[in-house]
GROMACS .gro file of N, CA and C in nm:
model
  402
    1UNK      N    1   0.084  -0.117   0.000
    1UNK     CA    2   0.000   0.000   0.000
    1UNK      C    3   0.088   0.123   0.000
    2UNK      N    4   0.046   0.223  -0.075
    2UNK     CA    5   0.108   0.354  -0.073
    2UNK      C    6  -0.001   0.454  -0.039
    3UNK      N    7   0.021   0.537   0.059
    3UNK     CA    8  -0.081   0.632   0.104
    3UNK      C    9  -0.113   0.609   0.250
    4UNK      N   10  -0.233   0.648   0.290
    4UNK     CA   11  -0.274   0.623   0.429
    4UNK      C   12  -0.424   0.598   0.435
    5UNK      N   13  -0.459   0.508   0.526
    5UNK     CA   14  -0.597   0.464   0.543
    5UNK      C   15  -0.630   0.463   0.692
    6UNK      N   16  -0.747   0.514   0.724
    6UNK     CA   17  -0.795   0.515   0.863
    6UNK      C   18  -0.903   0.408   0.875
    7UNK      N   19  -0.893   0.325   0.977
    7UNK     CA   20  -0.995   0.224   1.005
    7UNK      C   21  -1.087   0.280   1.112
    8UNK      N   22  -1.220   0.280   1.084
    8UNK     CA   23  -1.316   0.342   1.175
    8UNK      C   24  -1.421   0.240   1.219
    9UNK      N   25  -1.473   0.265   1.339
    9UNK     CA   26  -1.579   0.183   1.396
    9UNK      C   27  -1.703   0.269   1.410
   10UNK      N   28  -1.817   0.217   1.367
   10UNK     CA   29  -1.945   0.289   1.379
   10UNK      C   30  -2.005   0.261   1.516
   11UNK      N   31  -1.994   0.360   1.605
   11UNK     CA   32  -2.042   0.344   1.742
   11UNK      C   33  -2.193   0.334   1.748
   12UNK      N   34  -2.262   0.379   1.644
   12UNK     CA   35  -2.408   0.374   1.642
   12UNK      C   36  -2.461   0.245   1.580
   13UNK      N   37  -2.373   0.154   1.546
   13UNK     CA   38  -2.414   0.027   1.484
   13UNK      C   39  -2.515  -0.045   1.574
   14UNK      N   40  -2.626  -0.083   1.516
   14UNK     CA   41  -2.730  -0.154   1.590
   14UNK      C   42  -2.827  -0.063   1.662
   15UNK      N   43  -2.803   0.068   1.657
   15UNK     CA   44  -2.893   0.163   1.723
   15UNK      C   45  -2.995   0.215   1.622
   16UNK      N   46  -3.109   0.254   1.673
   16UNK     CA   47  -3.214   0.310   1.588
   16UNK      C   48  -3.185   0.458   1.565
   17UNK      N   49  -3.090   0.485   1.477
   17UNK     CA   50  -3.054   0.623   1.446
   17UNK      C   51  -3.015   0.634   1.300
   18UNK      N   52  -3.046   0.747   1.240
   18UNK     CA   53  -3.010   0.768   1.101
   18UNK      C   54  -2.867   0.817   1.089
   19UNK      N   55  -2.818   0.887   1.189
   19UNK     CA   56  -2.684   0.944   1.185
   19UNK      C   57  -2.581   0.841   1.228
   20UNK      N   58  -2.476   0.827   1.146
   20UNK     CA   59  -2.366   0.738   1.182
   20UNK      C   60  -2.260   0.820   1.253
   21UNK      N   61  -2.198   0.760   1.352
   21UNK     CA   62  -2.090   0.826   1.424
   21UNK      C   63  -1.972   0.730   1.425
   22UNK      N   64  -1.881   0.751   1.330
   22UNK     CA   65  -1.768   0.661   1.314
   22UNK      C   66  -1.644   0.718   1.382
   23UNK      N   67  -1.580   0.634   1.462
   23UNK     CA   68  -1.464   0.675   1.539
   23UNK      C   69  -1.342   0.597   1.489
   24UNK      N   70  -1.234   0.668   1.453
   24UNK     CA   71  -1.113   0.598   1.407
   24UNK      C   72  -1.048   0.521   1.521
   25UNK      N   73  -1.001   0.400   1.489
   25UNK     CA   74  -0.932   0.323   1.592
   25UNK      C   75  -0.803   0.259   1.543
   26UNK      N   76  -0.769   0.278   1.416
   26UNK     CA   77  -0.642   0.228   1.365
   26UNK      C   78  -0.606   0.303   1.239
   27UNK      N   79  -0.475   0.307   1.209
   27UNK     CA   80  -0.425   0.379   1.093
   27UNK      C   81  -0.324   0.291   1.020
   28UNK      N   82  -0.335   0.289   0.888
   28UNK     CA   83  -0.239   0.215   0.806
   28UNK      C   84  -0.170   0.314   0.713
   29UNK      N   85  -0.039   0.299   0.699
   29UNK     CA   86   0.041   0.390   0.617
   29UNK      C   87   0.123   0.311   0.516
   30UNK      N   88   0.197   0.382   0.435
   30UNK     CA   89   0.278   0.323   0.329
   30UNK      C   90   0.355   0.200   0.380
   31UNK      N   91   0.348   0.094   0.301
   31UNK     CA   92   0.422  -0.027   0.334
   31UNK      C   93   0.346  -0.126   0.421
   32UNK      N   94   0.230  -0.087   0.471
   32UNK     CA   95   0.152  -0.178   0.555
   32UNK      C   96   0.040  -0.240   0.472
   33UNK      N   97  -0.032  -0.329   0.532
   33UNK     CA   98  -0.144  -0.392   0.464
   33UNK      C   99  -0.260  -0.406   0.561
   34UNK      N  100  -0.379  -0.420   0.506
   34UNK     CA  101  -0.497  -0.440   0.589
   34UNK      C  102  -0.593  -0.532   0.516
   35UNK      N  103  -0.693  -0.580   0.587
   35UNK     CA  104  -0.787  -0.677   0.531
   35UNK      C  105  -0.750  -0.819   0.567
   36UNK      N  106  -0.633  -0.835   0.628
   36UNK     CA  107  -0.585  -0.968   0.666
   36UNK      C  108  -0.672  -1.030   0.773
   37UNK      N  109  -0.721  -0.949   0.864
   37UNK     CA  110  -0.806  -1.002   0.972
   37UNK      C  111  -0.929  -1.068   0.912
   38UNK      N  112  -0.990  -1.000   0.815
   38UNK     CA  113  -1.111  -1.054   0.753
   38UNK      C  114  -1.083  -1.178   0.669
   39UNK      N  115  -0.969  -1.181   0.603
   39UNK     CA  116  -0.937  -1.294   0.515
   39UNK      C  117  -0.884  -1.414   0.594
   40UNK      N  118  -0.799  -1.388   0.692
   40UNK     CA  119  -0.732  -1.498   0.762
   40UNK      C  120  -0.800  -1.542   0.891
   41UNK      N  121  -0.895  -1.464   0.939
   41UNK     CA  122  -0.962  -1.499   1.063
   41UNK      C  123  -1.056  -1.617   1.041
   42UNK      N  124  -1.046  -1.714   1.124
   42UNK     CA  125  -1.131  -1.834   1.112
   42UNK      C  126  -1.275  -1.805   1.154
   43UNK      N  127  -1.293  -1.702   1.238
   43UNK     CA  128  -1.427  -1.669   1.286
   43UNK      C  129  -1.501  -1.577   1.190
   44UNK      N  130  -1.442  -1.542   1.077
   44UNK     CA  131  -1.501  -1.443   0.987
   44UNK      C  132  -1.644  -1.475   0.951
   45UNK      N  133  -1.673  -1.602   0.928
   45UNK     CA  134  -1.807  -1.638   0.883
   45UNK      C  135  -1.914  -1.598   0.984
   46UNK      N  136  -1.880  -1.588   1.112
   46UNK     CA  137  -1.980  -1.550   1.212
   46UNK      C  138  -1.959  -1.409   1.265
   47UNK      N  139  -1.837  -1.355   1.252
   47UNK     CA  140  -1.807  -1.226   1.312
   47UNK      C  141  -1.820  -1.110   1.214
   48UNK      N  142  -1.764  -1.121   1.096
   48UNK     CA  143  -1.769  -1.012   0.998
   48UNK      C  144  -1.658  -0.911   1.020
   49UNK      N  145  -1.671  -0.797   0.953
   49UNK     CA  146  -1.568  -0.693   0.961
   49UNK      C  147  -1.575  -0.621   1.094
   50UNK      N  148  -1.460  -0.567   1.134
   50UNK     CA  149  -1.460  -0.492   1.260
   50UNK      C  150  -1.449  -0.342   1.237
   51UNK      N  151  -1.444  -0.299   1.112
   51UNK     CA  152  -1.435  -0.156   1.086
   51UNK      C  153  -1.454  -0.124   0.939
   52UNK      N  154  -1.454   0.006   0.911
   52UNK     CA  155  -1.467   0.056   0.776
   52UNK      C  156  -1.341   0.135   0.743
   53UNK      N  157  -1.281   0.106   0.628
   53UNK     CA  158  -1.159   0.175   0.587
   53UNK      C  159  -1.194   0.303   0.513
   54UNK      N  160  -1.122   0.410   0.546
   54UNK     CA  161  -1.139   0.538   0.477
   54UNK      C  162  -1.002   0.583   0.427
   55UNK      N  163  -0.991   0.605   0.297
   55UNK     CA  164  -0.866   0.651   0.237
   55UNK      C  165  -0.850   0.800   0.268
   56UNK      N  166  -0.733   0.838   0.321
   56UNK     CA  167  -0.711   0.976   0.363
   56UNK      C  168  -0.645   1.063   0.258
   57UNK      N  169  -0.572   1.001   0.166
   57UNK     CA  170  -0.506   1.077   0.060
   57UNK      C  171  -0.485   0.985  -0.060
   58UNK      N  172  -0.423   1.036  -0.164
   58UNK     CA  173  -0.402   0.953  -0.282
   58UNK      C  174  -0.325   0.828  -0.241
   59UNK      N  175  -0.380   0.713  -0.274
   59UNK     CA  176  -0.323   0.587  -0.229
   59UNK      C  177  -0.326   0.484  -0.341
   60UNK      N  178  -0.236   0.390  -0.333
   60UNK     CA  179  -0.230   0.281  -0.429
   60UNK      C  180  -0.231   0.150  -0.351
   61UNK      N  181  -0.308   0.055  -0.401
   61UNK     CA  182  -0.325  -0.072  -0.331
   61UNK      C  183  -0.300  -0.189  -0.425
   62UNK      N  184  -0.254  -0.297  -0.368
   62UNK     CA  185  -0.250  -0.424  -0.438
   62UNK      C  186  -0.362  -0.507  -0.376
   63UNK      N  187  -0.458  -0.547  -0.457
   63UNK     CA  188  -0.573  -0.622  -0.408
   63UNK      C  189  -0.554  -0.770  -0.440
   64UNK      N  190  -0.565  -0.853  -0.338
   64UNK     CA  191  -0.559  -0.998  -0.356
   64UNK      C  192  -0.681  -1.056  -0.285
   65UNK      N  193  -0.765  -1.129  -0.359
   65UNK     CA  194  -0.883  -1.186  -0.295
   65UNK      C  195  -0.845  -1.310  -0.214
   66UNK      N  196  -0.939  -1.357  -0.135
   66UNK     CA  197  -0.914  -1.468  -0.042
   66UNK      C  198  -0.866  -1.594  -0.113
   67UNK      N  199  -0.929  -1.628  -0.224
   67UNK     CA  200  -0.894  -1.749  -0.297
   67UNK      C  201  -0.750  -1.742  -0.348
   68UNK      N  202  -0.713  -1.632  -0.412
   68UNK     CA  203  -0.577  -1.620  -0.466
   68UNK      C  204  -0.473  -1.609  -0.356
   69UNK      N  205  -0.505  -1.540  -0.247
   69UNK     CA  206  -0.410  -1.533  -0.136
   69UNK      C  207  -0.388  -1.672  -0.078
   70UNK      N  208  -0.494  -1.749  -0.064
   70UNK     CA  209  -0.482  -1.887  -0.012
   70UNK      C  210  -0.393  -1.971  -0.103
   71UNK      N  211  -0.410  -1.955  -0.233
   71UNK     CA  212  -0.326  -2.029  -0.329
   71UNK      C  213  -0.179  -1.993  -0.314
   72UNK      N  214  -0.151  -1.864  -0.304
   72UNK     CA  215  -0.012  -1.819  -0.290
   72UNK      C  216   0.047  -1.868  -0.158
   73UNK      N  217  -0.029  -1.855  -0.050
   73UNK     CA  218   0.023  -1.891   0.082
   73UNK      C  219   0.046  -2.041   0.098
   74UNK      N  220  -0.019  -2.125   0.016
   74UNK     CA  221   0.008  -2.269   0.020
   74UNK      C  222   0.155  -2.298  -0.009
   75UNK      N  223   0.215  -2.215  -0.093
   75UNK     CA  224   0.356  -2.234  -0.130
   75UNK      C  225   0.451  -2.173  -0.027
   76UNK      N  226   0.399  -2.094   0.064
   76UNK     CA  227   0.482  -2.026   0.163
   76UNK      C  228   0.422  -2.043   0.303
   77UNK      N  229   0.433  -2.163   0.360
   77UNK     CA  230   0.369  -2.189   0.490
   77UNK      C  231   0.421  -2.100   0.604
   78UNK      N  232   0.549  -2.062   0.600
   78UNK     CA  233   0.603  -1.975   0.706
   78UNK      C  234   0.539  -1.837   0.701
   79UNK      N  235   0.522  -1.785   0.581
   79UNK     CA  236   0.458  -1.654   0.566
   79UNK      C  237   0.311  -1.664   0.606
   80UNK      N  238   0.247  -1.773   0.569
   80UNK     CA  239   0.107  -1.794   0.606
   80UNK      C  240   0.092  -1.794   0.758
   81UNK      N  241   0.182  -1.866   0.826
   81UNK     CA  242   0.177  -1.874   0.972
   81UNK      C  243   0.197  -1.734   1.033
   82UNK      N  244   0.294  -1.660   0.979
   82UNK     CA  245   0.321  -1.526   1.030
   82UNK      C  246   0.202  -1.432   1.006
   83UNK      N  247   0.142  -1.441   0.887
   83UNK     CA  248   0.027  -1.356   0.856
   83UNK      C  249  -0.092  -1.390   0.946
   84UNK      N  250  -0.111  -1.518   0.974
   84UNK     CA  251  -0.220  -1.558   1.065
   84UNK      C  252  -0.195  -1.501   1.206
   85UNK      N  253  -0.069  -1.508   1.248
   85UNK     CA  254  -0.034  -1.454   1.380
   85UNK      C  255  -0.061  -1.304   1.385
   86UNK      N  256  -0.013  -1.231   1.283
   86UNK     CA  257  -0.034  -1.086   1.278
   86UNK      C  258  -0.184  -1.055   1.275
   87UNK      N  259  -0.260  -1.131   1.196
   87UNK     CA  260  -0.405  -1.109   1.187
   87UNK      C  261  -0.472  -1.131   1.322
   88UNK      N  262  -0.431  -1.235   1.395
   88UNK     CA  263  -0.493  -1.260   1.526
   88UNK      C  264  -0.456  -1.151   1.626
   89UNK      N  265  -0.331  -1.102   1.619
   89UNK     CA  266  -0.289  -0.993   1.707
   89UNK      C  267  -0.366  -0.864   1.674
   90UNK      N  268  -0.380  -0.837   1.545
   90UNK     CA  269  -0.455  -0.718   1.504
   90UNK      C  270  -0.600  -0.727   1.549
   91UNK      N  271  -0.659  -0.845   1.530
   91UNK     CA  272  -0.799  -0.864   1.569
   91UNK      C  273  -0.816  -0.836   1.718
   92UNK      N  274  -0.724  -0.889   1.798
   92UNK     CA  275  -0.730  -0.866   1.943
   92UNK      C  276  -0.716  -0.717   1.975
   93UNK      N  277  -0.621  -0.650   1.908
   93UNK     CA  278  -0.600  -0.507   1.932
   93UNK      C  279  -0.722  -0.426   1.886
   94UNK      N  280  -0.778  -0.464   1.771
   94UNK     CA  281  -0.899  -0.396   1.723
   94UNK      C  282  -1.012  -0.411   1.825
   95UNK      N  283  -1.031  -0.532   1.875
   95UNK     CA  284  -1.138  -0.557   1.973
   95UNK      C  285  -1.116  -0.476   2.100
   96UNK      N  286  -0.990  -0.467   2.145
   96UNK     CA  287  -0.960  -0.386   2.264
   96UNK      C  288  -0.993  -0.239   2.239
   97UNK      N  289  -0.950  -0.187   2.123
   97UNK     CA  290  -0.977  -0.047   2.090
   97UNK      C  291  -1.127  -0.020   2.079
   98UNK      N  292  -1.199  -0.111   2.015
   98UNK     CA  293  -1.344  -0.095   2.000
   98UNK      C  294  -1.413  -0.101   2.135
   99UNK      N  295  -1.364  -0.189   2.223
   99UNK     CA  296  -1.421  -0.198   2.358
   99UNK      C  297  -1.400  -0.067   2.435
  100UNK      N  298  -1.282  -0.008   2.421
  100UNK     CA  299  -1.254   0.121   2.486
  100UNK      C  300  -1.349   0.228   2.431
  101UNK      N  301  -1.368   0.229   2.299
  101UNK     CA  302  -1.459   0.326   2.236
  101UNK      C  303  -1.601   0.307   2.289
  102UNK      N  304  -1.647   0.182   2.296
  102UNK     CA  305  -1.783   0.156   2.346
  102UNK      C  306  -1.800   0.204   2.490
  103UNK      N  307  -1.699   0.177   2.574
  103UNK     CA  308  -1.707   0.220   2.714
  103UNK      C  309  -1.710   0.371   2.726
  104UNK      N  310  -1.625   0.439   2.649
  104UNK     CA  311  -1.622   0.586   2.651
  104UNK      C  312  -1.755   0.643   2.603
  105UNK      N  313  -1.811   0.582   2.498
  105UNK     CA  314  -1.939   0.627   2.444
  105UNK      C  315  -2.050   0.609   2.548
  106UNK      N  316  -2.052   0.495   2.615
  106UNK     CA  317  -2.153   0.469   2.719
  106UNK      C  318  -2.138   0.570   2.832
  107UNK      N  319  -2.014   0.600   2.869
  107UNK     CA  320  -1.988   0.699   2.974
  107UNK      C  321  -2.038   0.837   2.931
  108UNK      N  322  -2.013   0.875   2.807
  108UNK     CA  323  -2.060   1.004   2.756
  108UNK      C  324  -2.213   1.010   2.756
  109UNK      N  325  -2.278   0.901   2.716
  109UNK     CA  326  -2.424   0.898   2.716
  109UNK      C  327  -2.479   0.915   2.857
  110UNK      N  328  -2.417   0.847   2.955
  110UNK     CA  329  -2.462   0.860   3.094
  110UNK      C  330  -2.448   1.005   3.142
  111UNK      N  331  -2.335   1.069   3.107
  111UNK     CA  332  -2.314   1.208   3.147
  111UNK      C  333  -2.417   1.300   3.084
  112UNK      N  334  -2.448   1.278   2.957
  112UNK     CA  335  -2.548   1.360   2.888
  112UNK      C  336  -2.685   1.343   2.954
  113UNK      N  337  -2.722   1.220   2.982
  113UNK     CA  338  -2.851   1.192   3.047
  113UNK      C  339  -2.856   1.258   3.184
  114UNK      N  340  -2.749   1.243   3.262
  114UNK     CA  341  -2.743   1.304   3.395
  114UNK      C  342  -2.757   1.456   3.385
  115UNK      N  343  -2.683   1.517   3.290
  115UNK     CA  344  -2.690   1.663   3.273
  115UNK      C  345  -2.830   1.707   3.234
  116UNK      N  346  -2.894   1.633   3.145
  116UNK     CA  347  -3.029   1.669   3.102
  116UNK      C  348  -3.129   1.654   3.216
  117UNK      N  349  -3.111   1.551   3.298
  117UNK     CA  350  -3.201   1.533   3.412
  117UNK      C  351  -3.184   1.647   3.511
  118UNK      N  352  -3.059   1.688   3.535
  118UNK     CA  353  -3.034   1.800   3.626
  118UNK      C  354  -3.094   1.929   3.572
  119UNK      N  355  -3.079   1.953   3.441
  119UNK     CA  356  -3.137   2.072   3.379
  119UNK      C  357  -3.289   2.071   3.393
  120UNK      N  358  -3.348   1.955   3.367
  120UNK     CA  359  -3.493   1.942   3.377
  120UNK      C  360  -3.540   1.966   3.519
  121UNK      N  361  -3.467   1.911   3.614
  121UNK     CA  362  -3.504   1.926   3.754
  121UNK      C  363  -3.493   2.072   3.798
  122UNK      N  364  -3.387   2.140   3.753
  122UNK     CA  365  -3.370   2.282   3.788
  122UNK      C  366  -3.481   2.366   3.728
  123UNK      N  367  -3.520   2.336   3.606
  123UNK     CA  368  -3.624   2.416   3.541
  123UNK      C  369  -3.761   2.393   3.606
  124UNK      N  370  -3.776   2.283   3.680
  124UNK     CA  371  -3.902   2.255   3.750
  124UNK      C  372  -3.894   2.296   3.897
  125UNK      N  373  -3.787   2.364   3.934
  125UNK     CA  374  -3.775   2.411   4.072
  125UNK      C  375  -3.713   2.310   4.164
  126UNK      N  376  -3.639   2.215   4.111
  126UNK     CA  377  -3.579   2.110   4.193
  126UNK      C  378  -3.453   2.154   4.264
  127UNK      N  379  -3.339   2.135   4.204
  127UNK     CA  380  -3.210   2.156   4.270
  127UNK      C  381  -3.167   2.301   4.276
  128UNK      N  382  -3.229   2.386   4.205
  128UNK     CA  383  -3.184   2.524   4.198
  128UNK      C  384  -3.196   2.592   4.334
  129UNK      N  385  -3.089   2.660   4.375
  129UNK     CA  386  -3.095   2.730   4.504
  129UNK      C  387  -3.160   2.866   4.481
  130UNK      N  388  -3.260   2.895   4.565
  130UNK     CA  389  -3.332   3.022   4.557
  130UNK      C  390  -3.330   3.087   4.694
  131UNK      N  391  -3.328   3.220   4.694
  131UNK     CA  392  -3.329   3.287   4.826
  131UNK      C  393  -3.463   3.263   4.896
  132UNK      N  394  -3.457   3.254   5.027
  132UNK     CA  395  -3.580   3.235   5.106
  132UNK      C  396  -3.660   3.364   5.107
  133UNK      N  397  -3.789   3.353   5.099
  133UNK     CA  398  -3.874   3.473   5.103
  133UNK      C  399  -3.883   3.522   5.247
  134UNK      N  400  -3.885   3.653   5.266
  134UNK     CA  401  -3.887   3.710   5.401
  134UNK      C  402  -4.021   3.759   5.439
   0.00000   0.00000   0.00000
């Protein structure tokens, strides 16, 4: 790959909302590769992709589909083993990053709800401090 690509996670996935809120959690630059997790992961059939790639600038890619990559890697078992290892490490790191994003998002939602409840309570005469009438 030549260029740079940002991998993003849609925090609103599965929510009843029209607006998507995608948060970057990984970056790929010149000389790196991506898509290995999806191709080499054994759980792919049940798990699916863990992010969406966004090209950040002019980039060039070499595309190899799963079938052709499998054919090539049959001749190079050491490289296949190393790529599987890298893919499993990346998958674990992606899951950790996504988990952190989910926790931060849940924390932000709780804070927003708490703030709105406090505002609502103050507007109804709840927590707001008022001088005593004499």
